Coordinates of C-alpha atoms and ligand atoms in Angstrom, one line a residue:
X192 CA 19.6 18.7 -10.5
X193 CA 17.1 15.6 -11.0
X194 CA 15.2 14.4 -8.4
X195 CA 13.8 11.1 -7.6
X196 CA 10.2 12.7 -6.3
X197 CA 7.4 11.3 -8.4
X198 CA 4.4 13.6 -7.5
X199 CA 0.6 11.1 -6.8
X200 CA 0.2 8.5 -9.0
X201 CA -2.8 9.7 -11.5
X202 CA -6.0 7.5 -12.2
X203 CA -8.3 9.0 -14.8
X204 CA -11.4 7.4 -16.2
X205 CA -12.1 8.4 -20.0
X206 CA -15.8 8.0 -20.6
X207 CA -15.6 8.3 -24.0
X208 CA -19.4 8.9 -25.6
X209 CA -21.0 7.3 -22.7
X210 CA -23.3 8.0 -20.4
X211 CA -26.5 9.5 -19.4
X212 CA -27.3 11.8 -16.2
X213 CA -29.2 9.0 -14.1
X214 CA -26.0 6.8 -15.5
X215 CA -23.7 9.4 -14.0
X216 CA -25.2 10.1 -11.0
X217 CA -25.1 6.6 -10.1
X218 CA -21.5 5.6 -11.2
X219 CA -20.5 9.3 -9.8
X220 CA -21.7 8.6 -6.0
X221 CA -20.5 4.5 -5.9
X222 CA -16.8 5.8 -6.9
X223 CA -16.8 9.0 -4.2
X224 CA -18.4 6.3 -2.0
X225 CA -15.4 4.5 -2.4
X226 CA -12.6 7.0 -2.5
X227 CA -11.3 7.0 1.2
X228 CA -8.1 8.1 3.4
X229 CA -6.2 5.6 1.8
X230 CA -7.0 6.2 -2.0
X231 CA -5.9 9.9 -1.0
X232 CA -2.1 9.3 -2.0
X233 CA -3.9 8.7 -5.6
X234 CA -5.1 11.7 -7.5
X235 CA -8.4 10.3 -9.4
X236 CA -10.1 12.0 -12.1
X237 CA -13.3 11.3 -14.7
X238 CA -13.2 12.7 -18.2
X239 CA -17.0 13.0 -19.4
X240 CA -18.6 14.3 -22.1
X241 CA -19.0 17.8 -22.3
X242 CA -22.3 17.9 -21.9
X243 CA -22.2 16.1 -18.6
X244 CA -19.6 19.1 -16.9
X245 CA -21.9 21.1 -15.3
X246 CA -23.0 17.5 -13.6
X247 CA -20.3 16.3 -12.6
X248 CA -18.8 19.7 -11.0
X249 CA -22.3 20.2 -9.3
X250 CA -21.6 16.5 -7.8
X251 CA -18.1 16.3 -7.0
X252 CA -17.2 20.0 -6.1
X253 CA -15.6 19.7 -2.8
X254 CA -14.7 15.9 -3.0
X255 CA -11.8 14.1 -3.7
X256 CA -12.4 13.5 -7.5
X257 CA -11.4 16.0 -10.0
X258 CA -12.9 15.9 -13.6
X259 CA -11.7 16.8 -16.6
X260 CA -13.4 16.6 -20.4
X261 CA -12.1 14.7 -23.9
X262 CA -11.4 17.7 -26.1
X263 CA -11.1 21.0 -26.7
X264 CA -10.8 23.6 -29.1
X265 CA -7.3 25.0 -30.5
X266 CA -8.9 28.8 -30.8
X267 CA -9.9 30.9 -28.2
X268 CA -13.2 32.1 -29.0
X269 CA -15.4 32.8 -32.1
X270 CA -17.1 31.7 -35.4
X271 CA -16.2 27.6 -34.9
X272 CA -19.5 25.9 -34.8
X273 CA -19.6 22.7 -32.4
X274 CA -16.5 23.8 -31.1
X275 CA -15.5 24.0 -26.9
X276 CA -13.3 26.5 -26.0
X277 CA -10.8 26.1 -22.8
X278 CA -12.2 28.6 -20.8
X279 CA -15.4 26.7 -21.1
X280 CA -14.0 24.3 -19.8
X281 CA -12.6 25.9 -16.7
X282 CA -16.1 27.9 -16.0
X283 CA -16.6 24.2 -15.1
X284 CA -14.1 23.3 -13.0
X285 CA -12.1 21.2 -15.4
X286 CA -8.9 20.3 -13.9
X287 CA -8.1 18.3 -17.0
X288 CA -8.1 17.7 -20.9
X289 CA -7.6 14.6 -22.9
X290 CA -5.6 16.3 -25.9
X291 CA -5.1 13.7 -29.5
X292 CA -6.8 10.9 -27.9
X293 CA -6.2 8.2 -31.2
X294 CA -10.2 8.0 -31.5
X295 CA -9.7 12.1 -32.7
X296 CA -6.9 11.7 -34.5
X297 CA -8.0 8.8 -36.4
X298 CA -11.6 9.7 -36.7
X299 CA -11.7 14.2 -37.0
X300 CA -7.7 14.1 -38.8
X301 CA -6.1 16.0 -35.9
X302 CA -2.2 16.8 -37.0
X303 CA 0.4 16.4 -34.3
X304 CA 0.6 20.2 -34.8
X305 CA -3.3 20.7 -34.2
X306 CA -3.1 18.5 -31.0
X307 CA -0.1 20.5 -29.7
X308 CA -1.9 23.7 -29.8
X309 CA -4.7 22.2 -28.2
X310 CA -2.3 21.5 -25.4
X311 CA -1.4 25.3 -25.5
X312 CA -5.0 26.3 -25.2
X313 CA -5.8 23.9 -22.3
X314 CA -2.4 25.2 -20.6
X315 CA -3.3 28.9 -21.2
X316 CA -6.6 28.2 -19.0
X317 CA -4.6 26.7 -16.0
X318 CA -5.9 23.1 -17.2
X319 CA -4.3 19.9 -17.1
X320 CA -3.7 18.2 -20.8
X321 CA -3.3 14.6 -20.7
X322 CA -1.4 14.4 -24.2
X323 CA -2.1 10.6 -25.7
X324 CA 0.7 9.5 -27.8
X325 CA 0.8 6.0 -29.0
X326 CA 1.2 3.8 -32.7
X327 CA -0.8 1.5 -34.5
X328 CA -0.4 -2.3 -34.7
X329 CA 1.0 -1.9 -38.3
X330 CA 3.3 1.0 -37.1
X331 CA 4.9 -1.1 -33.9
X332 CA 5.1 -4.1 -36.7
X333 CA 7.1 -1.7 -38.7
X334 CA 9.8 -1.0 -36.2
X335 CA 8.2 2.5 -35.8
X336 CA 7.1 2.0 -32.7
X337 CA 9.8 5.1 -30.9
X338 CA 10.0 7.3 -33.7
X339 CA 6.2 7.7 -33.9
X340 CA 5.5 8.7 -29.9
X341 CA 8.5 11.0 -30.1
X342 CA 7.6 12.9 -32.9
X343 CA 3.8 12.9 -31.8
X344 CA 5.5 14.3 -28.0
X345 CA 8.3 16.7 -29.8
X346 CA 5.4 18.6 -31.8
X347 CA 3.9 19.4 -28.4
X348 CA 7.3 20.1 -26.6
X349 CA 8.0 22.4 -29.5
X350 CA 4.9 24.3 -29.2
X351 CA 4.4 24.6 -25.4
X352 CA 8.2 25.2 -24.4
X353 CA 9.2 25.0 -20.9
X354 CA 5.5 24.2 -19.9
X355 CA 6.1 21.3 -20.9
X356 CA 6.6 21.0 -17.6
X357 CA 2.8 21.0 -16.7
X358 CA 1.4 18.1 -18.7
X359 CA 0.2 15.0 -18.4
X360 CA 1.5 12.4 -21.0
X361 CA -0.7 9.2 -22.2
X362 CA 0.8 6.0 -24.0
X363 CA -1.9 4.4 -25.6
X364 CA -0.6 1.8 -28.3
X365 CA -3.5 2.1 -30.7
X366 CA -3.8 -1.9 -30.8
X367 CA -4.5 -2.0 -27.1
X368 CA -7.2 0.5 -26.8
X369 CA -10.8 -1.2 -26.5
X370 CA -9.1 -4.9 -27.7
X371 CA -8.3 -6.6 -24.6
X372 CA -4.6 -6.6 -26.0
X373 CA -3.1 -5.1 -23.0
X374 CA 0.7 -4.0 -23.8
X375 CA 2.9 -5.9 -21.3
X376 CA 4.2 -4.2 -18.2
X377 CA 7.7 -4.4 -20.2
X378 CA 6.7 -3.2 -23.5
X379 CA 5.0 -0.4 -21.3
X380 CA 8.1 0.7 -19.6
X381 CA 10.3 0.4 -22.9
X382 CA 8.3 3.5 -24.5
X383 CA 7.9 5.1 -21.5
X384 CA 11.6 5.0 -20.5
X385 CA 12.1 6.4 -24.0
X386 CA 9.2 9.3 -23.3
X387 CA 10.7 10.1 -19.9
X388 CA 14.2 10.4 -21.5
X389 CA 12.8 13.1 -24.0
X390 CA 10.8 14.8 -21.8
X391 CA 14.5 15.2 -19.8
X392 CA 16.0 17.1 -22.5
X393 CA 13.2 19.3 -22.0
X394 CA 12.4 20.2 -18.5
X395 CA 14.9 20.0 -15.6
X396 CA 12.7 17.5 -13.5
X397 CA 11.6 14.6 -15.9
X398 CA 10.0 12.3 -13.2
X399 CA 7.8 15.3 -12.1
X400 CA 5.9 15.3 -15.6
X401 CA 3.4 11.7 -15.4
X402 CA 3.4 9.1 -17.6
X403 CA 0.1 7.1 -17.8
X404 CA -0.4 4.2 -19.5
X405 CA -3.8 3.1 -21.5
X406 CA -5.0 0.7 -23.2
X407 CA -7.1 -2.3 -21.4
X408 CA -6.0 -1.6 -18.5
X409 CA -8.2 -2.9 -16.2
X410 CA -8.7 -4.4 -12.0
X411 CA -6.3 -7.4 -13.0
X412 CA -3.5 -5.8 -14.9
X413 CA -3.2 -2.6 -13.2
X414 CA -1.1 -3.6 -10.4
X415 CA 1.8 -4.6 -12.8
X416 CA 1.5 -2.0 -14.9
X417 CA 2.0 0.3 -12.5
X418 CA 4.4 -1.2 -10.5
X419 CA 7.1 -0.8 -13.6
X420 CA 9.2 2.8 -12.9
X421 CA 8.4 5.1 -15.8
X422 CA 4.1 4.4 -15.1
X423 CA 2.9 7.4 -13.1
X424 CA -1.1 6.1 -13.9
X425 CA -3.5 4.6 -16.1
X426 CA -6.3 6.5 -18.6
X427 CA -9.0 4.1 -18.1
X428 CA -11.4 3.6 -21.0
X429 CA -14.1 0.6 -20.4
X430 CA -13.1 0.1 -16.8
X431 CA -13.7 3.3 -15.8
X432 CA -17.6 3.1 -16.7
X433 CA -18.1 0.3 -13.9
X434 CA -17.3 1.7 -10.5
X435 CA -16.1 -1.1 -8.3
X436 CA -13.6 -2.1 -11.1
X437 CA -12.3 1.9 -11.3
X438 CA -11.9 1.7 -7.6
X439 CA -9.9 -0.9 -7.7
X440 CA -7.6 0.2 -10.3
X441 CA -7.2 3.0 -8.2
X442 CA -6.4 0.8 -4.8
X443 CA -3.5 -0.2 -7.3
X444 CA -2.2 2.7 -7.6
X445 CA -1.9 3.5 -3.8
Ligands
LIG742 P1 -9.7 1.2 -22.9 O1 -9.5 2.7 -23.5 O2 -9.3 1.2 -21.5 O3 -11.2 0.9 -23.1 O4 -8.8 0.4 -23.8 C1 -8.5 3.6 -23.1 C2 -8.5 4.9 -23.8 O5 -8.9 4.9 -25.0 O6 -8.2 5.9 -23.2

């Protein structure tokens, strides 16, 4: 039977190709600074380059924020040049793995298909994929605004079965990302009501799997956003690089 748990409210911070190590190492220590009893009941995460793992696991091991990176491979292991496997990723602690962020499947062609079996990788190594579905202005203009996050969600359903169960899922309308075009908290909830209902004709406990919302989300919208029902947490693009403004996205999520 359905419950009504929802499990911690998830704030993650997607660096995209930004950042240096003195950058980091600044920005890592104000936001652990500012993680505190109260922000426990929020589970926070930074996604970082690749690169940067090995620096952020040496600074945060132990503390309260988990990390996670942007990518990862579809294969196991072997001849693909410039590629990251998901054990890589875990020999550095990654909890979690942004899978068909738009920027990659707009910029490197990645298929529905390829993005699910990323999924499956990242799942196969105990780690966390946040799956980004999401259209395009000229899509949502269209009317196609369902049809294109469910099939972009069924591909990875299809592939990853029942562990479905273990993912993170990210609606990121395309025209929001980077724009200051925030969706509204309602237009939010209407596509992640619809994600929710498919994910419960997959897994027995629908509310269990989290729904984060992206796109401009920021210190002055979060609250809203995340006050709607179906919207578990926010991937955080340009607010996550300033660290008072990511802490306070996460004091909105408490
Ligand atoms: P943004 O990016 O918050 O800068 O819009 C979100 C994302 O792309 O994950």
């Amino acid at each position: 039977m359905e419950t009504t748990t929802v499990t911690h409210k998830l704030i993650a911070g997607n660096w995209k190709m930004n950042g240096s190590l003195a950058g980091n190492e600044a920005l890592l220590q104000a936001i652990l600074a500012g993680l505190d009893a109260d922000t426990a009941a929020v589970d926070v995460a930074v996604c970082v380059p690749a690169p940067y793992l090995a620096q952020v696991q040496a600074l945060c091991t132990g503390s309260p924020l988990a990390w996670g990176a942007q990518d990862v491979s579809e294969h196991e292991a072997g001849a693909y040049t410039g590629e990251v496997s998901a054990a890589m990723l875990r020999d550095f602690g990654c909890r979690y793995v942004i899978v068909g962020h738009s920027e990659r499947r707009r910029d490197h062609g990645e298929s529905d298909e390829a993005v699910a079996r990323k999924a499956q990788r990242a799942l196969a190594c105990g780690i966390t994929p946040i799956v980004c579905v999401g259209e395009t202005e000229v899509q949502r203009e269209a009317g196609q605004t369902e049809a294109v996050v469910k099939r972009q969600l069924a591909a990875v359903i299809h592939t990853v079965g029942h562990c479905v169960s273990e993912i993170v899922v990210a609606y990121e309308p395309v025209w929001a990302i980077g724009t200051g075009r925030t969706a509204t908290p309602e237009q939010a909830q209407t596509v992640h009501a619809v994600l929710r209902a498919q994910l419960g004709a997959a897994v027995p406990e629908p509310r269990r799997v989290r729904i984060l919302y992206g796109g401009s989300m920021n210190a002055g919208n979060a609250a809203a956003l995340l006050a709607q029902p179906d919207i578990d947490g926010g991937l955080i693009g340009g607010a996550s690089l300033k660290a008072e403004e990511f802490l306070r996205i996460v004091r909105a999520a408490v």
